[in-house]
C-alpha atoms as a printed R data frame, in Angstrom:
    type eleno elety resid chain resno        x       y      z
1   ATOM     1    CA   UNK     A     1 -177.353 -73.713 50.257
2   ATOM     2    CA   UNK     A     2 -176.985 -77.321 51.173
3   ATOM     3    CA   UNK     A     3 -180.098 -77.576 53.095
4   ATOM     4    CA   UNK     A     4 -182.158 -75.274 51.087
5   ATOM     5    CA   UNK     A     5 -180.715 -75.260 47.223
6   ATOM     6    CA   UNK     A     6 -180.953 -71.545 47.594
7   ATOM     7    CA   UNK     A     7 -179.124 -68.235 49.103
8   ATOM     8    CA   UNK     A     8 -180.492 -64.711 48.585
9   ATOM     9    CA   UNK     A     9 -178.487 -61.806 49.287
10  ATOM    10    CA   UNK     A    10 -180.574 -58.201 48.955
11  ATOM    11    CA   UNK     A    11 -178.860 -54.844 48.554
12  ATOM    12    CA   UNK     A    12 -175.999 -56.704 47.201
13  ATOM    13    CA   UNK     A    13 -173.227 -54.527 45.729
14  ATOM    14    CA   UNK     A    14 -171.102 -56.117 42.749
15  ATOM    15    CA   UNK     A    15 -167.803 -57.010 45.210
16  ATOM    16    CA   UNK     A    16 -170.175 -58.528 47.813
17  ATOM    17    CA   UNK     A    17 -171.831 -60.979 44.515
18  ATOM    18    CA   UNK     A    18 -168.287 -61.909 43.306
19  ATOM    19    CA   UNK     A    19 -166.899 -63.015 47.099
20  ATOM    20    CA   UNK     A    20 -170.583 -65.282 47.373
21  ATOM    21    CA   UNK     A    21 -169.732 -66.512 43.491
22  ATOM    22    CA   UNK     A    22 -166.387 -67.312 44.931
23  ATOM    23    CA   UNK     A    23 -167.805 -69.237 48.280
24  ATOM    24    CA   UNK     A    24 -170.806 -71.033 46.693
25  ATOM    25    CA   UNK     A    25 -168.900 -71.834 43.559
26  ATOM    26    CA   UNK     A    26 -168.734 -75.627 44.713
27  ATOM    27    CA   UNK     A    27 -172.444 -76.205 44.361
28  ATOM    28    CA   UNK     A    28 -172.473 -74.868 40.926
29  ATOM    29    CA   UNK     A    29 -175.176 -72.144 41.614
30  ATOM    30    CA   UNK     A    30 -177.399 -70.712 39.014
31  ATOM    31    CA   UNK     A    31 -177.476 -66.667 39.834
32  ATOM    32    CA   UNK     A    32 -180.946 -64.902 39.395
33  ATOM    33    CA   UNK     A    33 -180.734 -60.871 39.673
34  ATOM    34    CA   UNK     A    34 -183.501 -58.587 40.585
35  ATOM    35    CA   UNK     A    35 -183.089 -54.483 40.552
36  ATOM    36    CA   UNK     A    36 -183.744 -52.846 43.955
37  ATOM    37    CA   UNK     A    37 -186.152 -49.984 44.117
38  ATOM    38    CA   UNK     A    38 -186.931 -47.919 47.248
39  ATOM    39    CA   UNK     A    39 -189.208 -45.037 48.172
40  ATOM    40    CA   UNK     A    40 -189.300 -43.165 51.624
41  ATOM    41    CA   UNK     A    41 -192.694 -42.510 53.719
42  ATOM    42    CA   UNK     A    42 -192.964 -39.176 52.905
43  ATOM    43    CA   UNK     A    43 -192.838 -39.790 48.988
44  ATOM    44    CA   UNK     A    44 -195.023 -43.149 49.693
45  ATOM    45    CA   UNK     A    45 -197.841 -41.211 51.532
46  ATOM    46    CA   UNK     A    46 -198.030 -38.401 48.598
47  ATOM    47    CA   UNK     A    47 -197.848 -40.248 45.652
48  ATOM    48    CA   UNK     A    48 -199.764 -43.835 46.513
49  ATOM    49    CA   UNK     A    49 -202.267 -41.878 48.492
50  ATOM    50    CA   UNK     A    50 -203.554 -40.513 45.435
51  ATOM    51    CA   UNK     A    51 -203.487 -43.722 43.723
52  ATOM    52    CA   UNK     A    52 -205.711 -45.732 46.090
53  ATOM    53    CA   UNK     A    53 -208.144 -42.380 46.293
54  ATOM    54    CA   UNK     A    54 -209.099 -43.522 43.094
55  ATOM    55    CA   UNK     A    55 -212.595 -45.369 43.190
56  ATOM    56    CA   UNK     A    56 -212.415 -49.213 42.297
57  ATOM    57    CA   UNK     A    57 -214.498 -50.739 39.604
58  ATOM    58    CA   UNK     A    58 -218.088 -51.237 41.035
59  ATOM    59    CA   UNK     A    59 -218.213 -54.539 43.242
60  ATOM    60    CA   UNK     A    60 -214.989 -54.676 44.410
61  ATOM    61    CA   UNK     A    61 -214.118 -54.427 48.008
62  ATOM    62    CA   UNK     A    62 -210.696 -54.346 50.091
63  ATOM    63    CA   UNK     A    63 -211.272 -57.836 52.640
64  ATOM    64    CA   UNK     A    64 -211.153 -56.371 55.904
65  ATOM    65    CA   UNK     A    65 -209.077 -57.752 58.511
66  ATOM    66    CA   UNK     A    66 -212.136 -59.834 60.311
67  ATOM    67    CA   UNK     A    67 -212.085 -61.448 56.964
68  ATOM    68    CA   UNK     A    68 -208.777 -62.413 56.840
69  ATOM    69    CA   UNK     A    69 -208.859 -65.483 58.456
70  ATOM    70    CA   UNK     A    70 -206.588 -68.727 57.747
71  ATOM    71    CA   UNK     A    71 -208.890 -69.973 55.287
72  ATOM    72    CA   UNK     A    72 -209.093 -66.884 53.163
73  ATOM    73    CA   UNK     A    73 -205.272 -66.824 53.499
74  ATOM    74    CA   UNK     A    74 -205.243 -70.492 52.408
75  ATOM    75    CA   UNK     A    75 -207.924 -68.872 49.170
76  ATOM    76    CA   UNK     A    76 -205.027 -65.806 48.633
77  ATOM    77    CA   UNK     A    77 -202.306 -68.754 48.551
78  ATOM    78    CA   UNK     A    78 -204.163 -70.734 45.770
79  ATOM    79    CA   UNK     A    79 -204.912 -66.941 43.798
80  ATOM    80    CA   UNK     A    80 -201.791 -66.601 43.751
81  ATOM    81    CA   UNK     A    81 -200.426 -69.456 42.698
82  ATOM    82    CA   UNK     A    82 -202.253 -69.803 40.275
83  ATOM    83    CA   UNK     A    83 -201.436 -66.045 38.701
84  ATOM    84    CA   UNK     A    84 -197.949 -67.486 38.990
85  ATOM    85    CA   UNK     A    85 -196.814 -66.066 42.352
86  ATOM    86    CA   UNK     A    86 -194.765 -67.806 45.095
87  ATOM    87    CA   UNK     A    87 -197.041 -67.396 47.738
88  ATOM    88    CA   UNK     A    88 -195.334 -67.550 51.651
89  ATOM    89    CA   UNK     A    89 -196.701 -69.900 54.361
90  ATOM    90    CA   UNK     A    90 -200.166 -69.503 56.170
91  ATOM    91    CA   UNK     A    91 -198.002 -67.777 59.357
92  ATOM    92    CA   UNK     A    92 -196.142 -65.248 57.309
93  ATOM    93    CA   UNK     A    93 -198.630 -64.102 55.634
94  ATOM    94    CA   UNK     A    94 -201.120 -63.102 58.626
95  ATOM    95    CA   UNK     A    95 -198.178 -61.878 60.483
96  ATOM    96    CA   UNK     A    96 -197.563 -64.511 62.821
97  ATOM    97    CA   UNK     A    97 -193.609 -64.764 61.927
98  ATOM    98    CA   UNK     A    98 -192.976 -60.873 61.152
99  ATOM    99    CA   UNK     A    99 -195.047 -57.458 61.200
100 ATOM   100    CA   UNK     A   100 -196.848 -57.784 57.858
101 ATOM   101    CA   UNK     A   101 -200.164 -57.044 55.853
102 ATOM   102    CA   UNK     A   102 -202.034 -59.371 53.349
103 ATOM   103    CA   UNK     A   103 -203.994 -57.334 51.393
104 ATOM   104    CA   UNK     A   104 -206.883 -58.243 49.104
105 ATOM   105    CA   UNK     A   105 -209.613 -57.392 46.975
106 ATOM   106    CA   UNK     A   106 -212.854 -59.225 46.494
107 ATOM   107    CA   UNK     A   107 -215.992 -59.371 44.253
108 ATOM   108    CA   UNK     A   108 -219.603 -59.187 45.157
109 ATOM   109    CA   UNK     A   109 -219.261 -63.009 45.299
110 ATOM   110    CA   UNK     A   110 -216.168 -63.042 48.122
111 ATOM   111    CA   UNK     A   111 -214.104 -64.052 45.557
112 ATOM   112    CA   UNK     A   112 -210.523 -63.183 45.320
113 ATOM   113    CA   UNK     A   113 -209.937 -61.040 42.755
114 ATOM   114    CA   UNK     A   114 -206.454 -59.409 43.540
115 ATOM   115    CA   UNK     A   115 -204.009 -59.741 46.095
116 ATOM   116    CA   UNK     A   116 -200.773 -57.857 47.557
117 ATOM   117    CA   UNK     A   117 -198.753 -58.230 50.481
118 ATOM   118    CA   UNK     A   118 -196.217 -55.773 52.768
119 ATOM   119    CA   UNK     A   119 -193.910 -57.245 55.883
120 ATOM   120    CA   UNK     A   120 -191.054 -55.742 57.444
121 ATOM   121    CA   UNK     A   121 -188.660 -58.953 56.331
122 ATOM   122    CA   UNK     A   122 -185.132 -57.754 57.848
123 ATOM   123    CA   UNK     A   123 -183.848 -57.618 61.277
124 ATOM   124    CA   UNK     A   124 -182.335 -54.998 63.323
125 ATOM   125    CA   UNK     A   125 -178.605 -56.386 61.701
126 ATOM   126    CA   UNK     A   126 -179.991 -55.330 58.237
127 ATOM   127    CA   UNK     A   127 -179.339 -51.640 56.708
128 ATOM   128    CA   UNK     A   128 -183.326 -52.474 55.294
129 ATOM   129    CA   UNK     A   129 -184.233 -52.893 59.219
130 ATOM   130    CA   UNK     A   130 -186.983 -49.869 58.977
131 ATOM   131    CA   UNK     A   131 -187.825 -50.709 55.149
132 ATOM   132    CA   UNK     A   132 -190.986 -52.898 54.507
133 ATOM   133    CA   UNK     A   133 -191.059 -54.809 51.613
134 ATOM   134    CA   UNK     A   134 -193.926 -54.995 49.165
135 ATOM   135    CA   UNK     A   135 -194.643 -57.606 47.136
136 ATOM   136    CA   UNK     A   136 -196.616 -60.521 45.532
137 ATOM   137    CA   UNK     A   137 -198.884 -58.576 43.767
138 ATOM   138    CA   UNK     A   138 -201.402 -60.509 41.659
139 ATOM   139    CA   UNK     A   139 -204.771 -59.375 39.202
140 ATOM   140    CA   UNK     A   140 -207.318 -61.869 38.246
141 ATOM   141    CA   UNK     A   141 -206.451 -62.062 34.213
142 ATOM   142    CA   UNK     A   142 -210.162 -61.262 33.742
143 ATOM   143    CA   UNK     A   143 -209.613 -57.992 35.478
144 ATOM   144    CA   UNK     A   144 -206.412 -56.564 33.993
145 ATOM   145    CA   UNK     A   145 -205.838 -53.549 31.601
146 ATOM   146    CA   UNK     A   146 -208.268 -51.946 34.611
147 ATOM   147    CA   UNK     A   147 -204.926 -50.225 36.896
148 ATOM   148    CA   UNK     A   148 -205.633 -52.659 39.226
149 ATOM   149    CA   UNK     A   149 -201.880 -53.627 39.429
150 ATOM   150    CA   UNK     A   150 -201.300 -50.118 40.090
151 ATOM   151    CA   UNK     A   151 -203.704 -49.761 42.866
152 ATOM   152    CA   UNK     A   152 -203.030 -52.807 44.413
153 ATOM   153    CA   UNK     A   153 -199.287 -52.017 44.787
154 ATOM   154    CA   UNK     A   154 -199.325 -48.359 46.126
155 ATOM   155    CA   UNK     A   155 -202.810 -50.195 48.429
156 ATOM   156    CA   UNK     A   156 -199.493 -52.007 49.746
157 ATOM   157    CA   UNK     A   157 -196.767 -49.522 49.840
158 ATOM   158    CA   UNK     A   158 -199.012 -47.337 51.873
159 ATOM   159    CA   UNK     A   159 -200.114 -50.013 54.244
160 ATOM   160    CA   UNK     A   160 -196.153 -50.643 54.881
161 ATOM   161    CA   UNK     A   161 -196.130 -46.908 56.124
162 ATOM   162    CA   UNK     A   162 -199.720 -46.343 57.895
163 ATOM   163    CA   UNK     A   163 -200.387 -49.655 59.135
164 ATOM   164    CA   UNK     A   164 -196.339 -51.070 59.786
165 ATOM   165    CA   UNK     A   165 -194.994 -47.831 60.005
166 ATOM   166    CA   UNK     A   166 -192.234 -48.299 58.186
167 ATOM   167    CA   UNK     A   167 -189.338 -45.524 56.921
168 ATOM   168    CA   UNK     A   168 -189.835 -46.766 53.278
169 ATOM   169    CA   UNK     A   169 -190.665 -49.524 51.664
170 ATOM   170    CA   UNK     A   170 -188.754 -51.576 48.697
171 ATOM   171    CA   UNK     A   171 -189.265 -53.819 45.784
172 ATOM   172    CA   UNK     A   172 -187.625 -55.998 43.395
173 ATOM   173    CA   UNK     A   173 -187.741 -56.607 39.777
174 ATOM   174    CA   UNK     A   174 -186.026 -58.147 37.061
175 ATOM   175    CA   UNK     A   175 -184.671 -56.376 34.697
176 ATOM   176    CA   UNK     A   176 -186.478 -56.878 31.511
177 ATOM   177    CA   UNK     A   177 -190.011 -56.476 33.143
178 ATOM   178    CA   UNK     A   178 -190.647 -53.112 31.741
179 ATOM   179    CA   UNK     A   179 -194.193 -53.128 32.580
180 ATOM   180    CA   UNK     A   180 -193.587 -53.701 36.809
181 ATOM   181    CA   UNK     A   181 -190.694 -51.664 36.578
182 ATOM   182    CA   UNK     A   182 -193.187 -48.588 34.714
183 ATOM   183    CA   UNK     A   183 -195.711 -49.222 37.758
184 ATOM   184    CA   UNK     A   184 -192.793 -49.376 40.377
185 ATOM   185    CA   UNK     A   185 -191.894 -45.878 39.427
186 ATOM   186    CA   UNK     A   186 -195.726 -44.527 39.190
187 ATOM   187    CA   UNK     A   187 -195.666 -45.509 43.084
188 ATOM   188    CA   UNK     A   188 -192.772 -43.097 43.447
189 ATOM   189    CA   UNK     A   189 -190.406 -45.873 44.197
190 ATOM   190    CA   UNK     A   190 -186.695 -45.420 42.400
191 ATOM   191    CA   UNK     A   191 -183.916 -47.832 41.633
192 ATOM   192    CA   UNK     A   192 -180.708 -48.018 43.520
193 ATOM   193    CA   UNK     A   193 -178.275 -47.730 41.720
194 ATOM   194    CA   UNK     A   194 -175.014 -50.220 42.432
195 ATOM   195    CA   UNK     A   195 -176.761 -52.869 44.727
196 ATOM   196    CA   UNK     A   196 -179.243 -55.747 43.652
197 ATOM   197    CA   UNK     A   197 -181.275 -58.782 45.027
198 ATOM   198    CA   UNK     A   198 -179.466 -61.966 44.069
199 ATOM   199    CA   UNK     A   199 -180.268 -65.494 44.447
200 ATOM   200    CA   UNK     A   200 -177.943 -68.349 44.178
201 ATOM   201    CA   UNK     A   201 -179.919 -71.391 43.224
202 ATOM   202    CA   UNK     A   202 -179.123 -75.054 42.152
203 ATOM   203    CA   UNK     A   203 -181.982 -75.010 40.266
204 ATOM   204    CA   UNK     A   204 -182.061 -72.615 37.266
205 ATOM   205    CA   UNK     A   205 -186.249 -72.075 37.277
206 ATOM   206    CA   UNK     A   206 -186.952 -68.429 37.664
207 ATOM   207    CA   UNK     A   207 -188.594 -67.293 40.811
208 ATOM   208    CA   UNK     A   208 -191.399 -65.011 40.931
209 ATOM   209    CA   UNK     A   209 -191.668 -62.750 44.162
C-alpha cells in the first residue's frame, strides 16, 4: 500500500475484508468491490463453444498469433485505453510474465476492432491456482449492439481452457453493471456467493478491469 497506493485481495470473504479494513486503516483506504463469478471447463467448453461457432460480421478476423507482435500489443494497449480499459504492460500481455492469451479481432483494414484477454494470474499458494482469469474485454463503439461483447468474452473463456488449460476460469464485476453481469452468465459463468474482489486504494477513482 505504501509503495503502490493500492492492495487487492480476490475471493475475499467478509471476515478476511474487515481484518485488511482493520490493518490498512492508517492510510485511509478507499474500498472498491467487485462480485466473483466462476465457471468450470466442462461448462466453459459447452456453453462458449457455441457462442464463438457463431459467424462474425463479414470482415472481421481473430489476429493470429504471428500477428501478435509487440507493436500490435502496443495498438491493443491504446484500443483499450481508449474504450476505457486498464490495459497491463507489453510483457503481460504476450505472456512473457504468466501463461496468458491476448485475443483480438480486426477489420479488413488490420484495425483493432475488439479485444479480450485470459492469463492464469495466481500462484500455486492461491485456491484460484488452476483458474484463469478473463478479462479486459473491449468493442469498438462503432461496432456494439452486434454480440460482439458476448463473443469476445466466451472467444476468451474458452481460450483459458483449450489454449491455457485451465480448470475454470473467473471474472469480476461490479455490482450495478447489469449489462456485464447478463453476459457473464450467458458464458455460463455464476457468482460466488460470500467472497468478492476488493481493492483498497488511496485514491477513490474507479478501476476498470
Amino acid at each position: 500500500m505504501s509503495e503502490e497506493g493500492l492492495v487487492t485481495l480476490r475471493g475475499a470473504d467478509a471476515a478476511t475484508i474487515e481484518t485488511a479494513k482493520t490493518e490498512l486503516g492508517s492510510f485511509d483506504p478507499k474500498l472498491h468491490v467487485w462480485d466473483l463469478f466462476l465457471a468450470d471447463a466442462e461448462t466453459i467448453r459447452d456453453v462458449c463453444g457455441k457462442i464463438v461457432d457463431v459467424a462474425l460480421p463479414e470482415g472481421l478476423v481473430r489476429a493470429g498469433d504471428e500477428v501478435l507482435t509487440p507493436q500490435k500489443a502496443r495498438e491493443i494497449q491504446a484500443f483499450l485505453a481508449d474504450q476505457g480499459v486498464s490495459p497491463f504492460s507489453t510483457d503481460a500481455l504476450l505472456g512473457k510474465l504468466f501463461p496468458a492469451r491476448l485475443i483480438a479481432l480486426q477489420n479488413a483494414n488490420d484495425n483493432i476492432v475488439a479485444a479480450g484477454f485470459a492469463a492464469m494470474t495466481h500462484n500455486r499458494h492461491s485456491r484460484f491456482y488452476n483458474s484463469a482469469w478473463v478479462g479486459l474485454i473491449a468493442v469498438d463503439p462503432a461496432l456494439r449492439g452486434l454480440g460482439l461483447g458476448k463473443y469476445m468474452d466466451a472467444l476468451c473463456n474458452l481460450a483459458a481452457v483449450t489454449e491455457l488449460g485451465a480448470g475454470s476460469t473467473m471474472e469480476f464485476v461490479a455490482q450495478d453493471n447489469a449489462p456485464s453481469r447478463a453476459m457473464l452468465e450467458s458464458c455460463g459463468l455464476r457468482q460466488v456467493d460470500g467472497v468478492s474482489v476488493v481493492m483498497f486504494s488511496t485514491s477513490a477513482d474507479r478501476t476498470t478491469k
